[in-house]
XYZ file of N, CA, C and O in Angstrom:
668
model
N 138.760 79.342 117.397
C 139.560 78.702 118.714
C 138.861 77.133 118.553
O 137.772 77.053 118.641
N 139.932 76.161 119.209
C 139.287 74.965 118.862
C 139.088 74.745 120.415
O 139.168 75.209 121.204
N 138.648 73.429 120.675
C 137.973 73.113 122.042
C 139.125 73.011 122.837
O 140.379 72.731 122.503
N 138.918 73.298 124.189
C 139.532 73.242 125.393
C 139.627 72.317 126.341
O 137.904 71.709 126.440
N 140.270 71.748 126.974
C 140.043 71.042 128.243
C 139.894 71.813 129.350
O 140.552 72.955 129.595
N 138.924 71.690 130.043
C 138.392 72.432 131.508
C 138.250 71.496 132.647
O 137.881 70.464 132.436
N 139.273 71.952 133.597
C 138.887 71.249 134.682
C 138.044 71.866 135.691
O 138.023 73.403 135.839
N 137.205 70.961 136.226
C 136.040 71.742 137.199
C 136.109 71.224 138.550
O 136.383 69.895 138.661
N 136.076 71.919 139.774
C 136.430 70.978 140.722
C 135.215 71.459 142.071
O 135.471 71.167 142.915
N 134.291 72.274 141.467
C 133.260 72.890 142.518
C 131.624 72.565 141.895
O 131.337 71.464 141.490
N 131.238 73.651 141.493
C 129.959 73.407 141.747
C 129.169 72.756 140.188
O 128.138 72.546 139.816
N 130.511 73.046 139.396
C 130.057 72.352 137.975
C 130.329 70.772 137.876
O 129.900 70.317 136.826
N 130.533 69.940 138.746
C 130.635 68.770 138.915
C 129.554 68.009 138.679
O 128.723 68.583 139.310
N 129.331 67.007 138.509
C 128.611 66.004 138.451
C 127.984 66.181 139.854
O 128.454 65.986 140.903
N 126.595 65.924 139.887
C 125.964 65.845 141.310
C 125.994 67.036 142.046
O 125.339 67.184 143.025
N 126.477 68.204 141.203
C 126.416 69.457 142.088
C 125.527 70.549 141.493
O 125.408 70.255 140.513
N 125.280 71.602 142.048
C 124.188 72.352 141.883
C 124.032 73.131 140.589
O 123.355 73.187 139.693
N 125.497 73.711 139.931
C 125.734 74.276 138.724
C 126.009 73.211 137.359
O 126.511 73.373 136.603
N 125.904 71.890 137.814
C 126.004 70.710 136.944
C 125.123 71.019 135.577
O 125.750 70.882 134.454
N 124.037 71.470 135.655
C 123.299 71.808 134.412
C 124.043 72.495 133.525
O 123.594 72.497 132.034
N 124.758 73.220 133.799
C 125.215 73.841 132.676
C 126.286 73.183 131.884
O 127.047 73.694 130.751
N 126.638 72.057 132.052
C 127.451 71.079 131.467
C 126.668 70.334 130.619
O 127.204 69.539 129.587
N 125.494 70.438 130.786
C 124.429 69.577 129.786
C 124.501 70.205 128.379
O 124.617 71.517 128.128
N 123.954 69.142 127.303
C 124.493 69.385 126.038
C 122.919 70.859 125.510
O 123.054 71.298 124.669
N 121.860 70.582 126.323
C 120.838 71.469 125.663
C 120.995 73.101 125.678
O 120.342 73.809 125.093
N 122.036 73.131 126.223
C 122.480 74.947 126.300
C 123.066 75.150 125.311
O 122.808 76.590 125.036
N 123.349 74.662 124.323
C 124.056 75.128 123.124
C 125.781 74.781 123.332
O 126.346 74.636 124.260
N 126.800 74.608 122.186
C 127.729 74.287 122.274
C 127.802 72.971 122.583
O 126.878 72.165 122.573
N 129.014 72.464 122.737
C 129.456 71.148 123.286
C 130.256 71.142 124.485
O 130.920 71.986 124.761
N 129.966 70.072 125.153
C 130.635 69.922 126.424
C 130.513 68.270 126.851
O 129.368 67.716 126.964
N 131.710 67.839 126.653
C 132.022 66.214 127.022
C 132.858 65.640 127.789
O 133.810 66.692 128.061
N 132.554 64.984 129.057
C 133.956 64.228 129.444
C 134.877 63.654 128.448
O 134.568 63.405 128.097
N 136.007 64.346 129.200
C 137.081 63.806 128.522
C 137.485 62.596 129.158
O 137.802 62.463 130.326
N 137.621 61.321 128.621
C 138.171 60.208 128.652
C 137.099 59.810 129.942
O 135.972 59.980 129.947
N 137.566 59.371 131.212
C 136.869 58.950 132.208
C 136.014 60.262 132.974
O 135.200 59.919 133.834
N 136.896 61.578 132.924
C 136.171 62.536 133.605
C 137.128 62.717 134.730
O 137.352 63.858 135.255
N 137.653 61.921 135.471
C 138.495 61.845 136.681
C 139.579 62.417 136.278
O 140.467 61.937 135.668
N 140.014 63.550 137.338
C 141.203 64.162 136.959
C 141.669 64.858 138.764
O 140.790 65.269 139.580
N 142.846 65.142 138.407
C 143.372 65.520 139.740
C 144.541 66.596 139.599
O 145.264 65.998 138.687
N 144.829 67.847 140.160
C 145.933 68.325 139.703
C 147.166 67.960 140.148
O 147.379 67.199 141.078
N 148.207 68.126 138.863
C 149.426 67.937 139.466
C 149.908 68.632 140.611
O 150.450 68.108 141.466
N 149.791 70.294 140.703
C 150.567 71.040 141.725
C 149.183 70.776 142.728
O 148.185 70.794 142.383
N 149.636 71.233 143.690
C 148.749 71.692 145.148
C 148.195 72.984 144.646
O 148.824 73.843 144.424
N 146.827 73.176 145.386
C 146.416 74.424 145.116
C 145.572 74.523 146.361
O 144.671 73.683 146.879
N 145.159 75.454 147.024
C 144.067 75.814 148.076
C 142.814 75.800 147.618
O 142.337 76.369 146.758
N 142.139 74.834 148.015
C 140.434 75.008 147.720
C 139.824 75.204 149.140
O 139.905 74.321 149.795
N 138.905 76.204 149.035
C 138.352 76.797 150.016
C 137.006 77.052 149.928
O 136.545 77.113 148.929
N 136.048 77.050 150.530
C 134.839 77.284 150.863
C 134.578 78.811 151.552
O 135.103 78.990 152.568
N 133.986 79.979 151.026
C 134.170 81.664 151.670
C 132.676 82.072 150.930
O 131.907 81.236 149.862
N 132.314 83.208 151.531
C 131.805 84.135 151.264
C 130.122 83.776 151.991
O 130.027 82.436 152.291
N 129.216 84.442 152.051
C 128.055 84.155 152.543
C 127.179 83.406 151.808
O 126.379 82.627 152.093
N 127.678 82.840 150.651
C 126.906 82.012 149.692
C 127.670 80.285 149.595
O 127.581 79.271 148.920
N 128.797 80.633 150.484
C 129.573 79.220 150.756
C 130.116 78.430 149.488
O 129.765 77.560 149.157
N 130.649 79.426 148.792
C 131.094 79.159 147.040
C 132.517 78.296 147.266
O 133.448 78.892 148.030
N 132.632 77.553 146.035
C 134.168 77.071 146.261
C 135.199 77.882 145.434
O 134.713 78.610 144.618
N 136.150 77.747 145.994
C 136.964 78.868 145.312
C 138.866 78.121 145.215
O 139.012 77.744 146.308
N 139.145 77.976 144.137
C 140.582 77.622 143.811
C 141.269 78.546 143.563
O 141.426 79.710 142.916
N 142.268 78.972 144.901
C 143.010 79.983 144.896
C 144.207 79.810 144.217
O 145.017 78.529 143.960
N 144.636 80.626 143.213
C 145.797 80.949 142.677
C 147.419 80.767 143.381
O 147.691 82.106 143.414
N 147.463 79.990 143.897
C 148.672 79.808 144.950
C 149.293 78.496 144.473
O 148.869 77.484 145.472
N 149.944 78.091 143.659
C 150.508 76.652 143.347
C 151.499 76.578 144.613
O 152.066 77.457 145.476
N 151.613 75.038 145.116
C 152.266 74.448 145.814
C 151.670 74.600 147.200
O 152.303 74.393 148.313
N 150.483 74.963 147.567
C 149.826 75.186 148.645
C 148.715 74.678 148.670
O 148.248 73.963 147.662
N 148.111 73.824 149.777
C 147.117 73.223 149.874
C 147.076 71.609 149.505
O 147.981 71.025 149.911
N 146.339 70.781 148.505
C 146.333 69.773 148.452
C 146.297 69.580 146.754
O 145.876 70.349 145.894
N 146.472 68.343 146.135
C 146.265 67.878 144.923
C 144.654 68.120 144.842
O 144.207 66.965 145.455
N 144.159 68.754 144.074
C 142.611 68.994 143.820
C 141.879 67.764 143.153
O 142.419 67.720 141.811
N 141.027 67.280 143.702
C 139.920 66.386 142.738
C 138.913 66.955 141.961
O 138.343 68.003 142.554
N 138.911 66.733 140.750
C 137.586 67.395 140.044
C 137.381 66.406 138.576
O 137.807 64.982 138.773
N 136.711 67.083 137.725
C 136.337 66.625 136.515
C 136.716 67.084 135.209
O 137.181 68.230 135.171
N 137.059 66.636 134.226
C 137.723 67.260 133.040
C 136.604 66.979 132.004
O 136.201 65.752 131.591
N 136.504 68.137 131.215
C 135.599 68.241 130.227
C 136.289 68.906 128.992
O 136.967 69.658 129.154
N 135.825 68.311 127.713
C 136.133 69.054 126.536
C 134.897 69.807 126.049
O 133.697 69.375 126.182
N 135.235 71.474 125.947
C 134.327 72.031 125.944
C 134.597 72.813 124.334
O 135.952 73.363 124.267
N 133.653 73.512 123.913
C 133.914 74.298 122.822
C 133.574 76.167 123.023
O 133.376 76.316 124.092
N 133.799 76.558 121.936
C 134.062 78.405 122.070
C 132.596 78.824 122.963
O 132.327 79.511 123.801
N 131.301 77.957 122.407
C 130.117 78.363 122.759
C 129.737 78.225 124.149
O 129.332 78.975 125.001
N 130.220 76.705 124.456
C 129.859 76.668 125.926
C 130.992 77.231 126.997
O 130.504 77.483 128.102
N 131.891 77.404 126.608
C 133.160 78.052 127.559
C 132.400 79.427 127.767
O 132.964 79.756 128.812
N 131.897 80.251 126.498
C 131.409 81.629 126.750
C 130.095 81.439 128.095
O 130.180 82.422 128.667
N 129.149 80.522 128.117
C 128.380 80.202 129.066
C 129.002 80.081 130.544
O 128.501 80.804 131.293
N 129.863 79.014 130.480
C 130.681 78.944 131.714
C 131.218 80.365 132.188
O 131.322 80.461 133.476
N 131.902 81.159 131.204
C 132.534 82.296 131.807
C 131.608 83.115 132.277
O 132.031 83.921 133.187
N 130.231 83.157 131.774
C 128.976 84.152 132.307
C 128.979 83.614 133.747
O 128.839 84.450 134.809
N 128.808 82.237 134.060
C 128.823 81.753 135.455
C 129.884 82.651 136.538
O 129.665 83.023 137.623
N 130.995 82.129 136.027
C 132.145 82.253 136.596
C 132.488 83.810 136.702
O 133.619 84.063 137.111
N 132.036 84.830 135.736
C 132.410 86.202 135.601
C 133.933 86.347 135.222
O 134.717 86.807 136.069
N 134.011 85.690 134.214
C 135.499 85.532 133.945
C 136.085 86.646 132.937
O 135.062 86.791 132.097
N 136.672 87.614 133.001
C 137.894 87.448 133.950
C 137.676 88.587 135.124
O 138.615 88.928 135.907
N 136.779 89.084 135.348
C 136.232 90.190 136.203
C 136.694 89.556 137.710
O 137.170 90.158 138.602
N 136.075 88.353 137.836
C 136.435 87.672 138.968
C 136.805 86.489 139.016
O 138.228 86.493 139.857
N 136.711 85.304 138.666
C 137.341 84.243 138.468
C 138.366 84.494 137.059
O 137.662 85.126 136.223
N 139.453 83.893 137.172
C 140.059 84.010 135.975
C 140.475 82.760 135.632
O 140.995 81.717 136.300
N 140.645 82.189 133.983
C 141.016 81.061 133.751
C 142.421 81.101 133.638
O 143.017 81.838 132.733
N 142.806 80.106 133.888
C 144.328 79.801 133.663
C 144.665 78.416 133.775
O 144.001 77.407 133.820
N 146.051 78.182 133.049
C 146.370 76.676 132.731
C 146.751 75.946 133.957
O 147.048 76.443 134.831
N 146.255 74.499 133.995
C 146.779 73.719 135.133
C 147.055 72.413 134.684
O 146.638 71.943 133.329
N 147.957 71.744 134.954
C 148.196 70.281 134.298
C 147.688 69.376 135.601
O 147.458 69.389 136.653
N 146.729 68.539 134.888
C 145.880 67.423 135.832
C 146.458 65.920 135.199
O 147.067 65.851 134.311
N 146.321 65.050 136.158
C 146.588 63.722 135.961
C 144.885 62.922 135.572
O 144.133 63.326 136.560
N 144.632 61.973 134.812
C 143.718 61.495 134.505
C 143.615 60.297 135.064
O 144.633 59.643 135.818
N 142.251 60.173 135.680
C 142.212 58.892 136.557
C 142.936 58.647 137.952
O 143.298 57.482 138.009
N 143.002 59.729 138.181
C 143.880 59.839 139.544
C 145.195 60.111 139.584
O 145.523 60.774 138.345
N 145.956 60.037 140.572
C 147.415 60.776 140.485
C 148.172 59.692 139.619
O 149.328 60.262 139.379
N 147.604 58.272 138.908
C 148.925 57.701 138.181
C 148.886 57.588 136.901
O 149.325 57.352 136.104
N 147.566 58.242 136.446
C 147.298 58.376 134.812
C 148.087 59.625 134.446
O 148.610 60.297 134.789
N 147.865 59.482 133.074
C 148.552 60.516 132.356
C 148.377 61.936 132.274
O 147.359 62.477 132.870
N 148.986 62.709 132.206
C 149.213 64.189 132.397
C 148.599 64.971 131.236
O 149.237 64.518 130.204
N 147.632 65.933 131.506
C 147.213 66.750 130.265
C 147.261 68.155 130.848
O 147.118 68.231 131.862
N 147.341 69.062 129.919
C 146.895 70.309 129.956
C 145.730 70.797 129.997
O 145.013 70.364 128.939
N 145.000 71.788 130.932
C 143.632 71.963 130.869
C 143.645 73.398 131.319
O 144.834 73.993 131.590
N 142.295 73.872 131.445
C 142.357 75.550 132.094
C 141.560 75.118 133.185
O 140.413 73.964 133.321
N 141.351 75.892 134.313
C 140.480 75.913 135.203
C 140.257 77.538 135.970
O 141.152 78.319 135.290
N 139.230 77.703 136.566
C 138.582 79.005 137.050
C 139.596 78.821 138.289
O 139.039 78.270 139.348
N 140.263 79.854 138.640
C 140.964 80.643 139.785
C 140.677 81.630 140.173
O 140.108 82.710 139.436
N 140.619 81.881 141.853
C 140.533 83.238 141.968
C 141.948 83.767 142.309
O 142.583 83.007 143.363
N 142.043 84.689 141.754
C 143.737 85.160 141.579
C 143.866 86.355 142.756
O 144.956 86.408 143.250
N 142.640 86.997 142.657
C 142.923 88.302 143.873
C 142.049 88.175 144.725
O 140.868 88.602 144.915
N 142.695 86.982 145.793
C 141.483 86.813 146.974
C 141.799 87.618 148.320
O 143.197 88.230 148.376
N 141.505 87.414 149.167
C 141.367 88.076 150.356
C 142.454 87.578 151.385
O 142.330 86.103 151.251
N 143.215 87.825 152.089
C 144.270 87.031 152.525
C 143.474 86.171 153.863
O 144.173 84.938 153.871
N 142.730 86.251 154.423
C 141.993 85.525 155.488
C 141.535 84.530 155.041
O 141.426 83.135 155.424
N 141.519 84.043 153.293
C 141.014 82.865 152.990
C 142.011 81.759 153.042
O 141.793 80.486 152.769
N 143.538 82.162 153.222
C 144.331 81.388 153.411
C 144.489 80.671 154.887
O 145.041 79.501 155.166
N 143.440 81.152 155.572
C 143.324 80.809 157.049
C 142.305 79.572 156.834
O 142.040 78.921 158.301
N 141.449 79.658 156.144
C 140.404 78.492 156.191
C 140.881 76.996 155.608
O 141.993 76.854 155.087
N 139.959 76.297 156.072
C 140.437 74.540 155.642
C 140.699 74.546 154.054
O 139.652 74.661 153.454
N 141.818 73.848 153.767
C 141.990 73.665 152.513
C 141.332 72.039 152.154
O 141.657 71.193 152.763
N 140.530 72.017 151.312
C 139.931 70.976 150.786
C 140.698 70.128 149.560
O 141.256 70.734 148.659
N 140.567 68.846 149.506
C 140.962 68.081 148.846
C 139.922 68.075 147.370
O 140.458 67.692 146.200
N 138.490 67.974 147.846
C 137.540 67.811 147.067
C 136.377 68.461 147.418
O 136.283 68.530 148.758
N 135.746 69.051 146.680
C 134.521 69.918 147.126
C 133.081 69.077 146.521
O 132.798 68.312 145.875
N 132.346 69.336 147.697
C 130.711 68.747 147.793
C 130.145 70.280 148.205
O 130.681 71.099 148.929
N 128.696 70.579 147.766
C 128.070 71.541 147.956
C 127.647 71.748 149.417
O 126.537 72.526 149.617
N 127.889 70.475 150.299
C 127.632 70.855 151.615
C 128.707 70.462 152.401
O 128.966 69.236 153.272
N 129.659 71.203 152.495
C 130.944 71.090 153.095
C 131.149 71.362 154.567
O 130.237 72.685 154.750
N 131.069 70.502 155.588
C 131.061 70.812 156.919
C 129.698 71.547 157.526
O 129.816 72.495 158.032
N 128.677 71.239 156.915
C 127.313 72.053 157.214
C 127.187 73.376 156.365
O 126.214 73.990 156.634
N 128.102 73.770 155.775
C 128.128 75.068 154.969
C 127.299 74.624 153.624
O 128.137 74.173 152.680
N 126.366 75.115 153.592
C 125.497 74.671 152.033
C 125.798 75.755 151.088
O 125.177 76.778 151.367
N 125.818 75.161 149.682
C 126.197 76.250 148.722
C 124.779 76.742 148.247
O 123.782 76.328 148.238
N 124.820 78.329 148.130
C 123.740 78.709 147.571
C 123.994 79.247 146.247
O 124.732 79.673 145.869
N 122.686 78.728 145.476
C 123.185 78.922 143.881
C 122.649 80.331 143.672
O 121.839 80.793 144.038
N 123.207 80.716 142.513
C 122.938 82.021 142.142
C 121.467 82.258 141.913
O 121.063 83.438 142.146
N 120.663 81.469 141.384
C 119.182 81.574 141.141
C 118.566 81.549 142.604
O 117.564 82.354 142.777
N 119.216 81.292 143.567
C 118.747 81.209 145.145
C 119.053 82.614 145.841
O 118.586 82.690 146.759
N 119.808 83.262 145.248
C 120.562 84.654 146.017
C 119.371 85.881 145.632
O 118.945 85.544 144.841
N 119.760 86.760 146.701
C 118.944 87.911 146.404
C 119.580 88.662 145.411
O 120.548 88.482 144.875
N 118.625 89.594 144.982
C 119.201 90.533 143.670
C 120.606 91.009 143.716
O 120.665 91.327 145.316
N 121.375 91.537 142.973
C 122.631 92.309 143.383
C 123.201 91.602 143.774
O 124.619 91.879 144.778
N 123.856 90.400 143.211
C 124.745 89.537 144.045
C 126.407 89.866 143.680
O 127.275 89.643 144.617
N 126.803 91.024 143.161
C 128.106 91.321 142.758
C 128.331 92.208 144.161
O 129.472 92.210 144.343
N 127.409 92.447 144.802
C 127.572 93.311 146.279
C 128.304 92.352 147.121
O 128.981 92.641 148.012
N 128.568 90.870 146.995
C 129.283 89.738 147.900
C 131.051 89.640 147.367
O 131.655 89.446 148.442
N 130.934 90.206 146.166
C 132.273 89.981 145.578
C 133.377 90.527 146.823
O 134.564 90.138 146.504
N 133.243 91.665 147.283
C 134.223 92.318 148.090
C 134.904 91.384 149.316
O 135.794 91.560 150.155
N 133.792 90.399 149.723
C 134.046 89.403 150.610
C 135.359 88.140 150.092
O 135.733 87.943 151.499
N 135.483 88.367 149.079
C 136.564 87.106 148.521
C 137.669 88.021 147.615
O 138.730 87.529 147.802
N 137.368 88.946 147.167
C 138.059 89.565 145.852
C 138.642 90.797 146.213
O 138.189 91.578 146.496
N 139.884 90.696 146.256
C 140.790 92.317 146.523
C 140.337 93.435 145.569
O 140.686 94.449 145.828
N 139.940 93.374 144.372
C 139.525 94.219 143.382
C 138.249 94.907 143.682
O 137.999 96.047 143.270
N 137.325 94.437 144.623
C 136.172 94.937 144.512
C 135.885 95.504 146.311
O 136.625 94.608 147.242
N 135.670 96.441 146.202
C 135.301 97.105 147.581
C 133.862 97.099 148.078
O 132.534 96.607 147.521
N 133.689 97.230 149.689
C 132.309 96.724 149.766
C 131.566 97.885 149.363
O 131.711 99.030 149.695
N 130.299 97.754 148.709
C 129.251 98.674 148.317
C 128.767 99.376 149.239
O 128.363 98.851 150.831
N 128.348 100.630 149.111
C 127.393 101.647 149.996
C 126.304 101.046 150.175
O 125.622 100.798 149.404
N 125.831 101.072 151.483
C 124.217 100.605 151.541
C 123.224 101.506 151.138
O 123.678 102.831 151.321
């Protein structure tokens, strides 16, 4: 497998809590592609949900906004690390996405992004964001290292293939 372009829109962006996973010391390669700035060609709903206030890019083209993010070139080793964080393909799923570089007027390229495909219907009633930060409207993101053990127990809040665990 050759390197791929990966569009990140949430906690993996520069300045966000999980950006450390994009750093070289973890193994594999991960580099900003050109300026790194990118915007989705199609509109998608980007929402913040769950008790951990995590960002979710819902797989519903032509809804929401042209989402702003960053574009990275990653190799197989780094992609496996990121797939682990995103629980691909059990939770998030990587799909093709077209983005423009340097804003909406730059050249268009094909990349991949992590989408929530099997999402709960209430999520379509949440505010759609154009850009994510880890403190949206006073809702601070809770990183995996700060969560209680057994974090899979929250997946039912946003993912339709997961049921609420028994207490």
